[in-house]
Coordinates of C-alpha atoms in Angstrom, one line a residue:
R709 CA -55.4 5.9 -32.2
Q710 CA -55.5 5.2 -28.5
S711 CA -56.0 1.8 -26.8
S712 CA -56.4 1.0 -23.1
D713 CA -52.9 -0.3 -22.7
G714 CA -50.9 2.3 -24.6
E715 CA -50.5 4.3 -27.7
H716 CA -50.2 3.0 -31.3
Q717 CA -47.2 4.9 -32.8
Q718 CA -46.5 4.7 -36.5
S719 CA -43.2 3.0 -37.5
H720 CA -41.5 3.9 -40.7
Q721 CA -39.4 0.8 -40.9
T722 CA -39.7 -1.8 -43.6
I723 CA -42.6 -4.2 -42.9
Q724 CA -41.1 -7.4 -41.4
P725 CA -42.4 -10.2 -39.2
P726 CA -41.8 -9.5 -35.4
P727 CA -38.4 -10.9 -34.3
L728 CA -38.6 -14.3 -32.5
F729 CA -37.3 -12.8 -29.2
A730 CA -39.9 -10.1 -29.3
R731 CA -42.7 -12.5 -30.0
E732 CA -41.6 -14.8 -27.2
C733 CA -41.5 -11.8 -24.9
C734 CA -45.0 -11.0 -25.9
L735 CA -46.2 -14.5 -25.1
H736 CA -44.5 -14.6 -21.7
D737 CA -45.5 -11.2 -20.3
H738 CA -47.3 -8.8 -22.7
S739 CA -47.3 -5.9 -20.2
K740 CA -43.5 -5.5 -19.8
Y741 CA -42.4 -5.1 -23.4
I742 CA -42.9 -2.9 -26.5
T743 CA -44.9 -5.1 -28.8
M744 CA -45.6 -4.7 -32.5
L745 CA -48.9 -4.7 -34.3
I746 CA -49.7 -4.8 -38.0
E747 CA -52.4 -2.8 -39.5
I748 CA -54.0 -3.9 -42.8
G749 CA -56.2 -1.5 -44.7
A750 CA -58.1 -2.7 -47.8
P751 CA -60.3 -1.1 -50.4
C752 CA -63.7 -2.3 -51.3
S753 CA -64.6 -3.8 -54.7
L754 CA -67.7 -2.8 -56.7
P755 CA -68.6 -5.4 -59.4
L756 CA -70.1 -3.8 -62.5
G757 CA -71.2 -6.9 -64.4
V758 CA -70.0 -9.9 -66.3
V759 CA -68.4 -10.0 -69.7
R760 CA -68.6 -13.1 -72.0
T761 CA -65.9 -13.5 -74.6
R762 CA -66.3 -15.0 -78.0
E763 CA -64.3 -18.0 -76.8
G764 CA -66.8 -18.5 -74.0
T765 CA -64.7 -17.2 -71.1
T766 CA -66.5 -15.5 -68.3
R767 CA -64.9 -12.4 -66.9
L768 CA -65.9 -10.1 -64.0
V769 CA -65.6 -6.4 -64.5
G770 CA -65.4 -4.0 -61.6
V771 CA -63.6 -1.2 -59.8
S772 CA -61.6 -0.9 -56.6
L773 CA -62.7 2.0 -54.4
Q774 CA -61.2 3.7 -51.4
H775 CA -64.4 3.8 -49.4
P776 CA -66.0 2.1 -47.5
P777 CA -62.8 0.4 -46.5
M778 CA -61.6 -2.5 -44.3
D779 CA -59.2 -1.9 -41.4
V780 CA -57.7 -4.8 -39.3
F781 CA -55.0 -4.9 -36.6
A782 CA -53.2 -8.0 -35.3
E783 CA -50.4 -8.9 -32.9
A784 CA -48.9 -12.1 -31.4
S785 CA -50.8 -13.3 -28.3
P786 CA -50.7 -16.3 -25.9
A787 CA -54.2 -17.3 -27.0
F788 CA -56.4 -16.6 -30.0
S789 CA -59.0 -13.9 -30.1
I790 CA -60.8 -11.9 -32.7
T791 CA -63.1 -8.9 -32.0
G792 CA -65.0 -6.3 -33.9
P793 CA -67.7 -6.2 -36.6
M794 CA -68.1 -9.4 -38.6
A795 CA -65.9 -11.2 -36.1
H796 CA -67.7 -14.5 -36.6
K797 CA -66.8 -14.4 -40.3
G798 CA -63.3 -13.3 -39.6
F799 CA -62.9 -16.2 -37.1
A800 CA -63.9 -18.7 -39.8
Y801 CA -61.3 -17.4 -42.2
A802 CA -58.6 -17.2 -39.5
Q803 CA -59.2 -20.9 -38.6
R804 CA -58.8 -21.9 -42.2
F805 CA -55.6 -20.0 -42.6
L806 CA -54.0 -21.3 -39.4
A807 CA -55.0 -24.9 -40.2
H808 CA -53.7 -24.6 -43.8
H809 CA -50.3 -23.5 -42.5
G810 CA -50.3 -25.5 -39.3
L811 CA -49.8 -22.4 -37.2
P812 CA -50.6 -22.2 -33.5
Q813 CA -53.7 -20.3 -32.2
Q814 CA -51.6 -17.4 -31.0
A815 CA -52.8 -14.1 -32.3
N816 CA -55.1 -11.2 -31.2
I817 CA -57.0 -9.7 -34.1
E818 CA -59.0 -6.5 -33.9
I819 CA -61.4 -5.7 -36.7
E820 CA -61.5 -1.9 -36.4
L821 CA -63.6 -1.2 -39.5
T822 CA -65.4 -3.2 -42.1
T823 CA -66.9 -2.6 -45.5
P824 CA -70.6 -3.0 -44.9
D825 CA -71.8 -6.5 -45.6
L826 CA -74.5 -7.5 -48.0
M827 CA -73.9 -4.3 -50.1
G828 CA -72.2 -6.1 -52.9
L829 CA -68.8 -4.5 -52.2
G830 CA -66.8 -7.7 -51.4
A831 CA -66.8 -7.2 -47.6
E832 CA -66.6 -10.9 -46.6
T833 CA -63.8 -11.8 -49.1
L834 CA -61.8 -8.7 -48.3
L835 CA -62.1 -9.3 -44.6
G836 CA -60.9 -12.9 -45.1
L837 CA -57.9 -11.6 -47.1
S838 CA -57.1 -8.9 -44.5
V839 CA -57.2 -11.5 -41.7
A840 CA -55.1 -13.9 -43.6
R841 CA -52.4 -11.2 -44.3
A842 CA -52.4 -10.2 -40.7
L843 CA -51.9 -13.8 -39.5
A844 CA -49.2 -14.4 -42.1
W845 CA -47.2 -11.5 -40.6
V846 CA -47.8 -12.8 -37.1
G847 CA -46.7 -16.3 -38.2
G848 CA -43.6 -15.0 -40.0
L849 CA -44.9 -15.9 -43.5
P850 CA -44.9 -13.7 -46.7
T851 CA -47.7 -11.2 -46.8
D852 CA -47.6 -9.8 -50.3
D853 CA -49.1 -12.6 -52.4
A854 CA -52.9 -12.3 -52.5
L855 CA -53.3 -15.5 -54.5
A856 CA -51.4 -17.5 -51.8
L857 CA -53.6 -15.9 -49.1
A858 CA -56.7 -16.7 -51.1
H859 CA -55.7 -20.3 -51.6
A860 CA -55.0 -20.6 -47.8
I861 CA -58.6 -19.5 -46.9
G862 CA -60.3 -21.4 -49.7
L863 CA -61.2 -18.7 -52.1
G864 CA -61.8 -19.5 -55.8
P865 CA -61.9 -17.8 -59.2
E866 CA -65.4 -16.5 -58.6
Q867 CA -63.8 -14.1 -56.0
A868 CA -61.2 -13.0 -58.5
L869 CA -62.4 -9.4 -58.6
E870 CA -61.9 -8.9 -54.8
I871 CA -58.6 -10.9 -54.7
W872 CA -57.1 -8.7 -57.4
A873 CA -58.5 -5.6 -55.9
F874 CA -56.8 -6.5 -52.7
Q875 CA -53.5 -7.2 -54.6
Q876 CA -53.3 -4.1 -56.8
G877 CA -56.5 -2.1 -57.0
G878 CA -57.7 -0.4 -60.2
F879 CA -60.4 -1.0 -62.7
L880 CA -60.3 -4.7 -63.4
L881 CA -61.4 -7.3 -65.9
A882 CA -60.8 -10.6 -64.0
D883 CA -61.1 -14.2 -65.2
A884 CA -63.9 -15.8 -63.2
Q885 CA -62.7 -19.3 -64.2
H886 CA -58.9 -19.2 -63.8
L887 CA -57.8 -17.4 -60.7
E888 CA -54.1 -17.4 -61.6
A889 CA -54.7 -15.5 -64.9
P890 CA -53.6 -11.8 -64.3
P891 CA -56.5 -9.4 -64.8
R892 CA -56.7 -6.7 -67.4
R893 CA -56.2 -3.5 -65.4
H894 CA -56.3 0.3 -65.7
A895 CA -55.6 2.9 -63.0
I896 CA -58.1 5.7 -62.9
A897 CA -56.2 8.9 -62.0
H898 CA -57.6 11.4 -59.5
T899 CA -54.9 14.0 -58.9
D900 CA -57.3 16.8 -59.6
H901 CA -60.4 16.7 -57.4
E902 CA -62.6 18.4 -60.0
Q903 CA -61.6 15.9 -62.6
A904 CA -61.7 12.7 -60.5
W905 CA -64.3 10.0 -61.3
G906 CA -66.5 9.9 -58.2
F907 CA -68.9 7.1 -57.2
V908 CA -71.8 8.3 -55.0
F909 CA -73.4 5.5 -53.0
L910 CA -76.6 4.8 -51.2
L911 CA -76.0 1.9 -48.8
P912 CA -79.6 1.1 -47.8
R913 CA -80.7 -0.3 -44.5
I914 CA -80.7 -4.0 -44.4
A915 CA -84.0 -5.8 -43.9
L916 CA -84.1 -8.1 -40.8
D917 CA -84.9 -11.1 -43.0
A918 CA -82.0 -10.5 -45.4
P919 CA -79.9 -13.7 -45.7
E920 CA -76.3 -13.6 -44.6
T921 CA -75.5 -15.3 -47.9
L922 CA -77.1 -12.6 -50.1
E923 CA -73.8 -11.6 -51.8
A924 CA -72.7 -15.2 -52.4
D925 CA -76.2 -16.1 -53.7
R926 CA -76.3 -13.2 -56.1
L927 CA -72.8 -13.8 -57.4
K928 CA -73.8 -17.5 -58.0
I929 CA -76.8 -16.3 -60.0
L930 CA -74.8 -13.8 -62.0
L931 CA -72.2 -16.4 -63.0
E932 CA -74.9 -19.0 -63.8
A933 CA -76.5 -16.6 -66.2
A934 CA -73.2 -15.9 -68.0
P935 CA -73.8 -18.5 -70.8
H936 CA -76.9 -16.4 -71.7
L937 CA -74.7 -13.2 -72.2
S938 CA -74.1 -11.8 -75.6
P939 CA -70.4 -11.6 -76.7
E940 CA -71.4 -8.0 -77.4
T941 CA -70.2 -7.4 -73.8
E942 CA -66.7 -8.2 -75.0
R943 CA -66.9 -5.7 -77.8
L944 CA -68.3 -3.0 -75.5
T945 CA -65.4 -3.6 -73.1
D946 CA -62.7 -3.6 -75.8
E947 CA -64.1 -0.8 -78.0
E948 CA -65.9 1.5 -75.5
L949 CA -64.9 0.9 -71.9
W950 CA -61.1 0.6 -72.4
P951 CA -60.6 3.4 -74.9
A952 CA -62.7 5.6 -72.5
L953 CA -60.5 4.7 -69.6
E954 CA -57.4 5.4 -71.5
G955 CA -58.7 8.7 -72.8
D956 CA -60.3 9.8 -69.5
D957 CA -63.6 10.0 -71.4
L958 CA -66.2 9.6 -68.6
S959 CA -69.2 10.1 -70.8
A960 CA -68.1 7.3 -73.2
F961 CA -67.3 5.1 -70.3
G962 CA -70.8 5.7 -68.8
H963 CA -72.4 4.8 -72.1
G964 CA -70.5 1.6 -72.4
L965 CA -71.1 0.6 -68.8
M966 CA -74.9 1.2 -69.0
A967 CA -75.0 -1.0 -72.1
I968 CA -73.1 -3.8 -70.3
Q969 CA -75.4 -3.6 -67.3
Q970 CA -78.4 -3.8 -69.6
L971 CA -77.0 -6.9 -71.3
N972 CA -76.4 -8.5 -67.9
R973 CA -80.0 -7.8 -66.8
Q974 CA -81.2 -9.4 -70.1
A975 CA -79.0 -12.5 -69.5
L976 CA -80.5 -12.9 -66.0
A977 CA -84.0 -12.6 -67.5
D978 CA -83.2 -15.1 -70.2
A979 CA -82.0 -17.5 -67.5
G980 CA -85.1 -17.1 -65.5
M981 CA -83.3 -15.4 -62.6
S982 CA -84.2 -11.7 -62.9
L983 CA -83.5 -9.4 -60.0
P984 CA -85.7 -6.4 -60.7
F985 CA -85.3 -3.1 -59.0
T986 CA -87.7 -2.3 -56.2
T987 CA -89.8 0.9 -56.5
A988 CA -87.6 2.6 -53.9
E989 CA -84.4 1.6 -55.8
Q990 CA -85.8 2.9 -59.0
V991 CA -86.6 6.3 -57.5
V992 CA -82.9 6.6 -56.3
L993 CA -81.6 5.5 -59.7
D994 CA -83.9 8.0 -61.5
L995 CA -82.4 10.7 -59.2
F996 CA -78.9 9.7 -60.2
R997 CA -79.9 10.0 -63.9
D998 CA -81.7 13.3 -63.5
R999 CA -78.9 14.9 -61.5
G1000 CA -76.2 14.3 -64.0
A1001 CA -74.7 10.9 -63.4
V1002 CA -73.2 9.4 -66.5
A1003 CA -73.9 5.8 -65.2
W1004 CA -75.9 4.4 -62.4
G1005 CA -77.0 1.0 -61.1
R1006 CA -77.1 -1.5 -58.3
S1007 CA -74.2 -3.7 -57.4
P1008 CA -75.1 -7.0 -59.1
T1009 CA -74.0 -8.9 -56.0
G1010 CA -75.7 -6.8 -53.3
M1011 CA -77.8 -3.8 -52.3
A1012 CA -75.6 -0.8 -52.9
L1013 CA -76.9 1.8 -55.4
F1014 CA -74.3 4.0 -57.2
G1015 CA -74.1 6.9 -59.5
L1016 CA -70.9 7.9 -61.4
V1017 CA -70.0 11.6 -61.8
R1018 CA -67.0 13.7 -62.5
G1019 CA -65.5 16.0 -59.8
A1020 CA -65.9 16.9 -56.2
S1021 CA -68.5 19.6 -56.8
A1022 CA -70.8 17.2 -58.8
S1023 CA -70.3 14.6 -56.1
D1024 CA -71.3 17.0 -53.3
E1025 CA -74.3 18.1 -55.2
L1026 CA -75.5 14.6 -55.9
R1027 CA -75.0 13.5 -52.3
H1028 CA -77.0 16.6 -51.2
H1029 CA -80.0 15.7 -53.4
L1030 CA -79.7 12.0 -52.4
S1031 CA -79.7 12.8 -48.7
Q1032 CA -82.8 14.9 -49.1
L1033 CA -84.5 12.1 -51.0
V1034 CA -83.8 9.3 -48.5
G1035 CA -83.7 11.2 -45.2
I1036 CA -81.8 10.2 -42.1
Y1037 CA -83.4 6.7 -41.9
G1038 CA -83.0 5.8 -45.6
G1039 CA -79.5 4.5 -45.5
R1040 CA -75.9 5.7 -45.6
V1041 CA -75.1 8.3 -48.3
M1042 CA -71.4 8.6 -49.2
A1043 CA -69.0 9.2 -52.0
T1044 CA -65.6 7.8 -53.0
I1045 CA -62.9 7.7 -55.6
T1046 CA -61.0 4.8 -57.1
D1047 CA -58.2 2.9 -55.4
N1048 CA -55.1 2.1 -57.5
V1049 CA -52.9 0.5 -54.9
G1050 CA -54.8 -2.4 -53.2
A1051 CA -54.3 -3.4 -49.6
R1052 CA -51.9 -1.4 -47.5
Q1053 CA -50.0 -2.5 -44.4
A1054 CA -48.1 -0.7 -41.7
L1055 CA -46.4 -1.5 -38.4
H1056 CA -47.2 0.2 -35.1
E1057 CA -45.6 0.0 -31.7
R1058 CA -47.7 -0.7 -28.6
R1059 CA -45.9 0.7 -25.6
P1060 CA -46.7 -0.4 -22.0
A1061 CA -48.9 2.0 -20.1
G1062 CA -47.0 4.2 -17.7

């Protein structure tokens, strides 16, 4: 990756905050010294529904995915700046983090790539966590505790799915009422491309009148409808989803997931807060069903439509048919596999030009 003032070179050393002398040099004359940047890469998080336990606890079920990802760079700087897509939201999180820790406004943040907003893939929360981790490194603070980062930028248990996806990835069952409670987690292996669980997405075009708060609004509705959920969702999770995950039984997993999604839609209807599919969405979901997906749906907190298949060949075929259906103006068609690591970070050197 090239920049106007030099080349970013990968460093294989252990991730550490920049030495005080180096940071002071950066602040005095950035052009004369080799400076260090940190890169934060984060997965996206697809919520799949809410589970209600017999004890009345509300849990969010979802999966961490490698794409579409988040990618943020940061370095020490004499003044504060943040650029790139969703910079206004990143700025708000940065200000919260700096104020929480009493840190100076001395960092340059470049948002290189973002998970598309309003799709229901956790873009805003994951951007906030990425910016917080980058600023923690610049400020010489620990970077590896997602709960501490979340606390510093004002996140709560309703964002548990994204926070734990950032921390460790995987298929997650996260407590939506107690953030500190570790989630139930399972890693979905994908060493063999033809056996990997593949999620095929349609990320539709966003209407001009779509509210910026769409994801937060839909999450609020989903959680408010939770008391109307049947505890059958817990049985399905314990007796169908988890055994299917452990046995790599995609068909059984798909059956359980479709049942949980139906119970979530019923709870929303019972609460008087239905979010029915549009005609265009139903056409896409029907295609997923007819072309071999074992499960399909819409992110309950956004606009992304997904179909779940096994293997690269099935994924390629489904993407082909989906692209033919929606055309070049119908939205972004893509596929991804699960993420089992969470956010990654790496150091790079920025060398002076010449």
